[in-house]
Short mmCIF file of C-alpha atoms in Angstrom, two decimals:
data_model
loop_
_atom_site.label_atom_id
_atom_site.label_comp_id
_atom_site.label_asym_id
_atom_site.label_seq_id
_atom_site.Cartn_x
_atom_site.Cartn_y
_atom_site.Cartn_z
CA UNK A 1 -51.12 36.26 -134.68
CA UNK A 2 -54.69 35.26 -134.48
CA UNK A 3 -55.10 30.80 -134.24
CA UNK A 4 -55.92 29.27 -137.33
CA UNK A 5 -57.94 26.41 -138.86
CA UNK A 6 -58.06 25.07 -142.00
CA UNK A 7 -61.18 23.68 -143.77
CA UNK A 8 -60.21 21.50 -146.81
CA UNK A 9 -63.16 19.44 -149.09
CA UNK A 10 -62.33 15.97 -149.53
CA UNK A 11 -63.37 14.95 -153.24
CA UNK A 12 -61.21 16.51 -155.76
CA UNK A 13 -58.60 17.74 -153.42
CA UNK A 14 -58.07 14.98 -151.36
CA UNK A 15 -59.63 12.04 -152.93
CA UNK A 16 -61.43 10.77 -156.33
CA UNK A 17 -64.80 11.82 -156.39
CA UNK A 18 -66.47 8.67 -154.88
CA UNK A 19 -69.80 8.49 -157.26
CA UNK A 20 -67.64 8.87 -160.71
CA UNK A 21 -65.48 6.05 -159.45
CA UNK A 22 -68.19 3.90 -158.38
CA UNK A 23 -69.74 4.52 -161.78
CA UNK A 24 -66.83 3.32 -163.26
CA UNK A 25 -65.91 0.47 -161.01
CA UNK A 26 -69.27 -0.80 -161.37
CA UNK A 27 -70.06 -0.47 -164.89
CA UNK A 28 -73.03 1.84 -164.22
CA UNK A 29 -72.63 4.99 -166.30
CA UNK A 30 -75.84 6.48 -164.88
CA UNK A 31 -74.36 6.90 -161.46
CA UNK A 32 -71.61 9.69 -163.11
CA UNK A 33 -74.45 12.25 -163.39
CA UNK A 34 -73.64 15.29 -160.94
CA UNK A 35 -75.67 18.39 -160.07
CA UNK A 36 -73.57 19.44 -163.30
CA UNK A 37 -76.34 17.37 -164.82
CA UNK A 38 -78.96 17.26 -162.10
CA UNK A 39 -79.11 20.58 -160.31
CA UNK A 40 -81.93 19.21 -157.95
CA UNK A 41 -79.71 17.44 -155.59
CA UNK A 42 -82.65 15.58 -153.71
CA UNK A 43 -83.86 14.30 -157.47
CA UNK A 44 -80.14 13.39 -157.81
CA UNK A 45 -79.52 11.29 -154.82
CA UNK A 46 -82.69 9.46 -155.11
CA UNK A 47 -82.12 8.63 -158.52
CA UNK A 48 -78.47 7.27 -157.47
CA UNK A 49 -80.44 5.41 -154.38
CA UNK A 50 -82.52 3.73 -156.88
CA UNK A 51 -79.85 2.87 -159.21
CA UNK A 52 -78.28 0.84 -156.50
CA UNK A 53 -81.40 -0.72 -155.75
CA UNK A 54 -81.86 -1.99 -159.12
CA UNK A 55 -78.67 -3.22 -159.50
CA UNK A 56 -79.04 -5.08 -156.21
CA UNK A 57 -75.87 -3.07 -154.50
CA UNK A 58 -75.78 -3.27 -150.97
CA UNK A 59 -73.65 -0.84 -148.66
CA UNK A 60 -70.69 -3.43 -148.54
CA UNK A 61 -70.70 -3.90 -152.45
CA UNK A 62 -70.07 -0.09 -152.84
CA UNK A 63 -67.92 0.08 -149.52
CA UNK A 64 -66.18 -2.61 -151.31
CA UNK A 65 -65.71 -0.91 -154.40
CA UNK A 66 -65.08 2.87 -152.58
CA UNK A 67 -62.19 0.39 -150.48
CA UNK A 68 -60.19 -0.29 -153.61
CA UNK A 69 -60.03 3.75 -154.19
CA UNK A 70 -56.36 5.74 -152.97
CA UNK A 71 -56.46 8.95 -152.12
CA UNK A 72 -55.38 11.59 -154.85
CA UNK A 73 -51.35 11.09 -155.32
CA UNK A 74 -49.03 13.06 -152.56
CA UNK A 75 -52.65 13.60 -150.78
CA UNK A 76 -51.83 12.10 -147.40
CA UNK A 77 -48.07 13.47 -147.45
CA UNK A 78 -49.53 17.26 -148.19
CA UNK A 79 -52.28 16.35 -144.92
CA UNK A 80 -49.15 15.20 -142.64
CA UNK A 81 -47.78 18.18 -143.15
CA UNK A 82 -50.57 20.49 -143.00
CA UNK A 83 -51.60 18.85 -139.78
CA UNK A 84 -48.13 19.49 -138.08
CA UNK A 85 -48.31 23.40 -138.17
CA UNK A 86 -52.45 23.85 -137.97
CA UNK A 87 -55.40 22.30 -136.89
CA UNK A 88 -57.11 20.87 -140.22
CA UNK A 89 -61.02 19.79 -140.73
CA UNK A 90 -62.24 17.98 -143.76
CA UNK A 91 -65.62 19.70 -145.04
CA UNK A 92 -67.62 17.52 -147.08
CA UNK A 93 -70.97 16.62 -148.44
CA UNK A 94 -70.67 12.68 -148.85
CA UNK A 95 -71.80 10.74 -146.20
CA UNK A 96 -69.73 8.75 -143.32
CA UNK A 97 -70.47 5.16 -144.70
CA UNK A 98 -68.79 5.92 -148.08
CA UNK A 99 -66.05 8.09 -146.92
CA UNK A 100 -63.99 5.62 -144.03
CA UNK A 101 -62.31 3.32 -146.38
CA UNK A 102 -60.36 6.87 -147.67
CA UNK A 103 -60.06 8.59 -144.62
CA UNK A 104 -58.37 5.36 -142.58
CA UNK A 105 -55.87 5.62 -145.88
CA UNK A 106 -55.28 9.42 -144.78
CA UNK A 107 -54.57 8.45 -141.03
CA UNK A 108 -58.08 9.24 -139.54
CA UNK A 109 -58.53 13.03 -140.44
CA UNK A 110 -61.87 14.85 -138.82
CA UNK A 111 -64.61 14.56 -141.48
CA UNK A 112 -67.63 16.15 -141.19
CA UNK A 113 -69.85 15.34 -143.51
CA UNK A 114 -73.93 13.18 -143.54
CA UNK A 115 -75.15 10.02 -143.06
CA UNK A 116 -76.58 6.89 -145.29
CA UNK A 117 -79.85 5.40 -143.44
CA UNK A 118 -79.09 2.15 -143.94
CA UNK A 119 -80.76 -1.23 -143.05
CA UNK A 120 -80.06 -4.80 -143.47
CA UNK A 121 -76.76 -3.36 -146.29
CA UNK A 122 -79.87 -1.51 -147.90
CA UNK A 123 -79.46 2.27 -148.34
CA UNK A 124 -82.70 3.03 -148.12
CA UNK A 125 -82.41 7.00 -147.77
CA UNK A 126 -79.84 9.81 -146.87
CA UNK A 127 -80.03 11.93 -143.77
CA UNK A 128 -78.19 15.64 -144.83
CA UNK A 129 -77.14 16.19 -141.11
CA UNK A 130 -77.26 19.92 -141.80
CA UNK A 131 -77.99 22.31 -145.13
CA UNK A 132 -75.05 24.31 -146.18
CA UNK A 133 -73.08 22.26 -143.77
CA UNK A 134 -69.65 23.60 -145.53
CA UNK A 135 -70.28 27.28 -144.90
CA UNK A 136 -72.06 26.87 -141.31
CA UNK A 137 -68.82 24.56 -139.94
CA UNK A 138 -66.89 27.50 -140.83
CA UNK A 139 -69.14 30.06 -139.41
CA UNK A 140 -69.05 28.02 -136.51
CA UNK A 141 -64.79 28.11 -136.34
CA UNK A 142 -65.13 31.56 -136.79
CA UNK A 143 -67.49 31.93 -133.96
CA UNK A 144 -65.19 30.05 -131.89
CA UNK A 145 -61.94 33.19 -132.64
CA UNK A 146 -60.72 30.93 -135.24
CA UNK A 147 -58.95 32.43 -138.66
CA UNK A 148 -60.49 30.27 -141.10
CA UNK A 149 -58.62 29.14 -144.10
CA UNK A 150 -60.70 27.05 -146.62
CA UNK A 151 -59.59 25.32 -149.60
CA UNK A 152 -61.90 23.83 -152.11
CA UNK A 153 -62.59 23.01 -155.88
CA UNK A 154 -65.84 23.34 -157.02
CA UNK A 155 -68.99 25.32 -156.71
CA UNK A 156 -70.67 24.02 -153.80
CA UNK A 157 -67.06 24.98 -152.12
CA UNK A 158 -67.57 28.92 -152.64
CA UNK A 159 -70.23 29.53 -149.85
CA UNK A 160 -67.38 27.68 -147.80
CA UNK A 161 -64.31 29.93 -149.43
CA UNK A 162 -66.72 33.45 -148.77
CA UNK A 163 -66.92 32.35 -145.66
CA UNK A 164 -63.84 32.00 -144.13
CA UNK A 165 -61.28 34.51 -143.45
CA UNK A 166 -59.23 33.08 -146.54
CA UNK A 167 -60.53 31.23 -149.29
CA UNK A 168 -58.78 29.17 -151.68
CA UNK A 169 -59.38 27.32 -155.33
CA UNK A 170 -57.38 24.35 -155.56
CA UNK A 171 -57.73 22.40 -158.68
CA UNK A 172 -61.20 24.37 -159.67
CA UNK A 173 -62.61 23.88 -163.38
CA UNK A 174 -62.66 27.50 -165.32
CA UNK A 175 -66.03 28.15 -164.65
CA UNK A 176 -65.69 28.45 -161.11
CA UNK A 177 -62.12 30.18 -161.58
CA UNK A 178 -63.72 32.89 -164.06
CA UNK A 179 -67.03 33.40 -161.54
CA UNK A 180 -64.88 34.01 -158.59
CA UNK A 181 -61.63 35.89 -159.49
CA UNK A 182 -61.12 36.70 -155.96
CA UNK A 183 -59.72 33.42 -154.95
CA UNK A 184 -56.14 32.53 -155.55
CA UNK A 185 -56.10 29.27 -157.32
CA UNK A 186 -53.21 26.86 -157.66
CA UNK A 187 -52.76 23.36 -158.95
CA UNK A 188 -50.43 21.21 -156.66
CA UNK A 189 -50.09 20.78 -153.18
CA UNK A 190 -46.86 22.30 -152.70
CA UNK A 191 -48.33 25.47 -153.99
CA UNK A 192 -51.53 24.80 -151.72
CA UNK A 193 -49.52 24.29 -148.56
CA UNK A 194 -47.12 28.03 -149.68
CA UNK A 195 -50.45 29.75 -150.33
CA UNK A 196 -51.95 28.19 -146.59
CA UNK A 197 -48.47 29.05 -144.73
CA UNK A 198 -48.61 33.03 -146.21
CA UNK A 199 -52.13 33.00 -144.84
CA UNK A 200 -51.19 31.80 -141.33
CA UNK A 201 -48.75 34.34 -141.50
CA UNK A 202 -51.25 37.39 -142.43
CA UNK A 203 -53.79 36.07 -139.95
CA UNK A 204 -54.68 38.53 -137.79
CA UNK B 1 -80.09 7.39 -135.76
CA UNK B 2 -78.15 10.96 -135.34
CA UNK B 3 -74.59 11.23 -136.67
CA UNK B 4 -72.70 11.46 -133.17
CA UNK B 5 -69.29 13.20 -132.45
CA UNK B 6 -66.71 12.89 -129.83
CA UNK B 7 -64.96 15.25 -127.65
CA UNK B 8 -62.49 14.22 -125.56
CA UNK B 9 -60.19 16.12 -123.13
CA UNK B 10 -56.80 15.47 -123.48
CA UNK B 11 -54.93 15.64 -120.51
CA UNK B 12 -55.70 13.00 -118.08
CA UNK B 13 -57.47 11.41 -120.86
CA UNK B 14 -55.18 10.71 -123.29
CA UNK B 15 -51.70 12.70 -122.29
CA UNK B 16 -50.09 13.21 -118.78
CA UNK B 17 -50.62 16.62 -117.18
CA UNK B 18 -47.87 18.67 -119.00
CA UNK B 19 -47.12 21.12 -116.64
CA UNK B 20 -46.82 18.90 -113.99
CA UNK B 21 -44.46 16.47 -116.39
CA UNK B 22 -42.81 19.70 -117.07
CA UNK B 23 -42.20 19.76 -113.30
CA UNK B 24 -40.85 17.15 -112.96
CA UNK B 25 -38.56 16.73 -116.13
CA UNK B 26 -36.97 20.38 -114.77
CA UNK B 27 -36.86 19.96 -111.01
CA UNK B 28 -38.81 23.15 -110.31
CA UNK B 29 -41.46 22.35 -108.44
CA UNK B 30 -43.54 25.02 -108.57
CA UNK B 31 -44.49 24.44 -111.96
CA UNK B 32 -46.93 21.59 -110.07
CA UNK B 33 -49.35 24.55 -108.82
CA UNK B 34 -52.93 24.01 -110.59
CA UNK B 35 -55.93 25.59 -110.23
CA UNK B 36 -56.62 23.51 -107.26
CA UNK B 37 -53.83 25.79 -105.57
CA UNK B 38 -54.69 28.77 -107.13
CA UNK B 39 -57.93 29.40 -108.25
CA UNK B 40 -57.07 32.67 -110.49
CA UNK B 41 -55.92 30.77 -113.59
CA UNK B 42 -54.90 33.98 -114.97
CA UNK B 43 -52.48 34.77 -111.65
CA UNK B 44 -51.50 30.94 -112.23
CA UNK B 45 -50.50 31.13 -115.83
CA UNK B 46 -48.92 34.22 -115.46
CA UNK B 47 -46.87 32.86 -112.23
CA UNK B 48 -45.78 29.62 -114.38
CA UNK B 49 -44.42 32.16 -117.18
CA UNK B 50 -42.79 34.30 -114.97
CA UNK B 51 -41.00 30.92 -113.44
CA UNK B 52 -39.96 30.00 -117.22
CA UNK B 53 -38.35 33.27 -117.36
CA UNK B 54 -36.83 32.88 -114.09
CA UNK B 55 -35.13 30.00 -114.89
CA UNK B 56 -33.82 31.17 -118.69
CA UNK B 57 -36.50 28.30 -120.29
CA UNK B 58 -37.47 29.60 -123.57
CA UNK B 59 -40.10 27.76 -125.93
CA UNK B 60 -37.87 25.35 -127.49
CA UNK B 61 -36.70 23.74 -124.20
CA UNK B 62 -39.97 22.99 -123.02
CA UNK B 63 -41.13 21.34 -126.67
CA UNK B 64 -38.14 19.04 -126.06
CA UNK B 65 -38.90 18.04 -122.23
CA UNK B 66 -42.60 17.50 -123.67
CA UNK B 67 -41.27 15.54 -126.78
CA UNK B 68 -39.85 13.17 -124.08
CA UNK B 69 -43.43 12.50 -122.79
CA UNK B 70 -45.47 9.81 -124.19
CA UNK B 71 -49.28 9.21 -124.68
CA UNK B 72 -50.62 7.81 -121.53
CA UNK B 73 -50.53 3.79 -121.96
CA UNK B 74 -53.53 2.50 -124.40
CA UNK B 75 -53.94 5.77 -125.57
CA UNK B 76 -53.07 5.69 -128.81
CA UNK B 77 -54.93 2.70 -129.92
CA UNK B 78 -57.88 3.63 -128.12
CA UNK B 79 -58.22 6.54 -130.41
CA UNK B 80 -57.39 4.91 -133.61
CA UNK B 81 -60.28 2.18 -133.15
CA UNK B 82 -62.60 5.44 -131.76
CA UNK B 83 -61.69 7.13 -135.00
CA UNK B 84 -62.83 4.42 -136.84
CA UNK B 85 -65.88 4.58 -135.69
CA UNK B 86 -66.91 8.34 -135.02
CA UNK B 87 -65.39 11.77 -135.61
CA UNK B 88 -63.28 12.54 -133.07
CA UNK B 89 -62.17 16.22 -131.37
CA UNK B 90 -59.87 16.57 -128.82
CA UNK B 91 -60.53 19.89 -126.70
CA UNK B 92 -58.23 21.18 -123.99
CA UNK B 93 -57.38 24.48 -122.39
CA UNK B 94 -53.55 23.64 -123.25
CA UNK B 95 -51.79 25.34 -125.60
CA UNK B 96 -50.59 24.71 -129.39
CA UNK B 97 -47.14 25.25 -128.83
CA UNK B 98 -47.23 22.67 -126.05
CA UNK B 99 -49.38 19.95 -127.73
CA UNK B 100 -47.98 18.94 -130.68
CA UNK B 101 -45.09 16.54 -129.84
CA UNK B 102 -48.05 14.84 -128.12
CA UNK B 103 -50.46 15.01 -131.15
CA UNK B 104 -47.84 13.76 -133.76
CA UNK B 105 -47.49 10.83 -130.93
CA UNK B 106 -51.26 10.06 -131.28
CA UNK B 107 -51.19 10.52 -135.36
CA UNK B 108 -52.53 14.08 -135.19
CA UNK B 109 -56.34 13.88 -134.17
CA UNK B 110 -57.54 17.56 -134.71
CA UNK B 111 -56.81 19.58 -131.58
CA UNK B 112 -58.64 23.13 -130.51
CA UNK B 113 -57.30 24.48 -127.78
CA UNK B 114 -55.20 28.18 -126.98
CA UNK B 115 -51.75 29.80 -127.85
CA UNK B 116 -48.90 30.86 -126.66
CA UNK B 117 -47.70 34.16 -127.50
CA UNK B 118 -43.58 33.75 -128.33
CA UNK B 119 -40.79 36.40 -129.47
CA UNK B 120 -37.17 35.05 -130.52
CA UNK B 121 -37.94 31.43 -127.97
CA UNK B 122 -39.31 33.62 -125.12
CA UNK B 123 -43.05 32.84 -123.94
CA UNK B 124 -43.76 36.45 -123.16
CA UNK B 125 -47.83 35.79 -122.69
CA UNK B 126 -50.50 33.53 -123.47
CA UNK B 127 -53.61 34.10 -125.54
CA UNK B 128 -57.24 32.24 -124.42
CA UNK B 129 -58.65 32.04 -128.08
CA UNK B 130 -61.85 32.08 -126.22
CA UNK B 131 -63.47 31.76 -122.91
CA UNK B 132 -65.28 28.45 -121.92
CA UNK B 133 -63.69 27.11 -125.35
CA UNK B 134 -64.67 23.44 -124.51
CA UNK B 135 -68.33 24.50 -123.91
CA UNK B 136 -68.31 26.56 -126.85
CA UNK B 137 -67.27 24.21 -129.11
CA UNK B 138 -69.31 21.40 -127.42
CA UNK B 139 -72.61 24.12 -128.50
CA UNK B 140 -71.28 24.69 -132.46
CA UNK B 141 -71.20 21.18 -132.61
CA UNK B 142 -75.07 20.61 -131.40
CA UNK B 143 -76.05 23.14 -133.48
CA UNK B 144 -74.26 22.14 -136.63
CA UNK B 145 -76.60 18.71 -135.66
CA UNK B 146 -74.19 16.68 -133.87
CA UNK B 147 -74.96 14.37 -130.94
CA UNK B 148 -72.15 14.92 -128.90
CA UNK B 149 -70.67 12.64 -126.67
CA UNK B 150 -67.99 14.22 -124.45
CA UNK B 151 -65.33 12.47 -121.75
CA UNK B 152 -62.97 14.48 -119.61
CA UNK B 153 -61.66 13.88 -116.35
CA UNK B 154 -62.02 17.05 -114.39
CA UNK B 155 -63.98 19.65 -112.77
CA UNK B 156 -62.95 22.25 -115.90
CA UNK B 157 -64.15 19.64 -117.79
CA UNK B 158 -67.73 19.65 -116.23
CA UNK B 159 -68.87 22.60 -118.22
CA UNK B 160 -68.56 20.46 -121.29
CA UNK B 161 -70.02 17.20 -120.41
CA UNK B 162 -73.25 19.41 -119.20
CA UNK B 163 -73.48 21.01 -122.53
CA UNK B 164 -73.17 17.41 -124.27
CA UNK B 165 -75.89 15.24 -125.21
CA UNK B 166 -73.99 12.55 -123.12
CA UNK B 167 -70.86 12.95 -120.51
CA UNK B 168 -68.70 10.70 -119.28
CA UNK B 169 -65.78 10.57 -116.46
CA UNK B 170 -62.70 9.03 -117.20
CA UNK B 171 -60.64 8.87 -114.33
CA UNK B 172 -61.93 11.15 -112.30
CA UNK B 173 -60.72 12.16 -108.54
CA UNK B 174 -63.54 11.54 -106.33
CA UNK B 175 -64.85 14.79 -105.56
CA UNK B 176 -65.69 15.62 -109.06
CA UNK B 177 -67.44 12.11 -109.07
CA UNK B 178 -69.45 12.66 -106.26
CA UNK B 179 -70.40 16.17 -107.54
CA UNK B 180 -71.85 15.14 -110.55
CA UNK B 181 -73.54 11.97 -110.65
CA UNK B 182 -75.28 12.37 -113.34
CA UNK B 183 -72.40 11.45 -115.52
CA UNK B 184 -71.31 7.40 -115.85
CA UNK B 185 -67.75 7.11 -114.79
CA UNK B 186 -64.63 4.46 -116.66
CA UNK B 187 -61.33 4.12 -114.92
CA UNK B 188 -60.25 2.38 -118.59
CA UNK B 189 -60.16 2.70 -122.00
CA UNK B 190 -62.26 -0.24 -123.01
CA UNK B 191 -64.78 0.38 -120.79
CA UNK B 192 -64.76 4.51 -122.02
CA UNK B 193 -65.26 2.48 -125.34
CA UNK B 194 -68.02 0.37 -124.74
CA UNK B 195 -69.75 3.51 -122.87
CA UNK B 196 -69.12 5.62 -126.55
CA UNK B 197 -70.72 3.00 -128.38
CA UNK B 198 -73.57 2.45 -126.26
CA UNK B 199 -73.75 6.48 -126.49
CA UNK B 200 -73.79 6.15 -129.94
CA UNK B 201 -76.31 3.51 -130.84
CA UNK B 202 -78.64 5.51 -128.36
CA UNK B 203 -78.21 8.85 -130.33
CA UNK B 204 -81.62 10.17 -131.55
#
């Protein structure tokens, strides 16, 4: 049996998606636009970066606001347990500054993910630490004689799931379900955890 | 500033020495040979096994003499406030099988290390996932655009802290010390702290 790793993305599987929510908690419906809406992610960001800017939100306003967010229901339970039989390494593409509030809820997981520039509470940019930093970790895991398992909902998860040695959709809107029919997908974690334990199994 | 992650050995660092403990805990001393006594690890690892054997000590006798050990003294909390602050990966050349009662001690910080290869409770061999695994994964992370900061506390260890952007000694025996002065050297886990931070608000 070959060592495994598993490579999970945070928003949607683990946690809220951190922009919708701030949207919501701060009454700013502007900040809900994706790369649904906005495929140019740079154009996207800045846009968001502004938005706080006007509104006079400072890191700790939004830290604030990201602080009163919990972790998708059973999330942490389904990480305890996934942790106990195999290493586990959150993928994502939010940066450090936003994420902490969740991940000290979830017991300190490994994140890897970018970084705000901030000064003086001002986010004044965003450093991406690495493009396609999803699909390269994995690369990376499987350059080390890992088995990579990846789990993921959304598009920018597939270069991650093609990766890996075993890729899959958890939670994943039709679209994504329809363009890539070779992932199992499930709904819950139970499932999720059955579908990661047969693939530990098979790992070879 | 460059998003900085930590890689810490775990043995000596964080843990006691298992096989030694295991030693100990079954009154056959032979189990304390390291590579300090014998050089060939692969002679040594297969001498330990054979001694398990020996002795009738499947698997699930040594898990319980290591679920008696305990997290060396400060360890624990020395992590959680490091995880606050910075990803954190433990790397050691122990094995899976061997770690976890330690991990779920420390709240299950992500682990890479080897694995034992067992049939019905009998370690029959051990697999290196792969050679120079601390160095390795000490590169991935550089090139995935980490600034790594790496602490171990012994001449295996060495290969790491080179490959590092920054290394630190933590308790090291003299002889490594004197070999490699290049790297600042803690005896505790505030001042390993203070030398992380420094590490980190120095990242570029």
């Amino acid at each position: 049996m070959k060592q495994c790793i598993v490579t999970l993305d945070m928003e949607g599987v683990l946690t809220p998606e951190i922009w919708i929510a701030v949207a919501e908690k701060t009454g700013i419906p502007e900040l809900r636009r994706t790369t649904r809406d906005e495929p140019d992610y740079d154009k996207l960001m800045r846009g968001r970066l502004a938005i706080l800017a006007q509104h006079g939100l400072g890191l700790s306003h939004i830290q604030k606001v990201i602080g009163e967010l919990r972790p998708l229901q059973g999330s942490k339970e389904f990480l305890d347990e996934l942790r106990s039989m195999v290493p586990v390494v959150i993928l994502s593409d939010t940066f450090e500054q936003f994420a902490s509030p969740l991940l000290r809820q979830l017991g300190w997981p490994l994140l890897l993910c970018h970084r705000l520039v901030v000064e003086n509470d001002r986010i004044i940019n965003y450093a991406l630490r690495v493009r396609e930093q999803k699909q390269k970790a994995v690369a990376a895991f499987r350059q080390m004689n890992y088995y990579v398992i990846a789990a993921g909902d959304s598009y920018n998860d597939t270069k991650m799931l093609l990766e890996a040695n075993s890729g899959i959709l958890f939670r994943a809107p039709d679209n994504v379900k329809h363009e890539f029919p070779q992932f199992p997908t499930v709904e819950t974690y139970p499932e999720l955890l059955a579908l990661i334990k047969k693939a530990i199994q098979e790992a070879q």
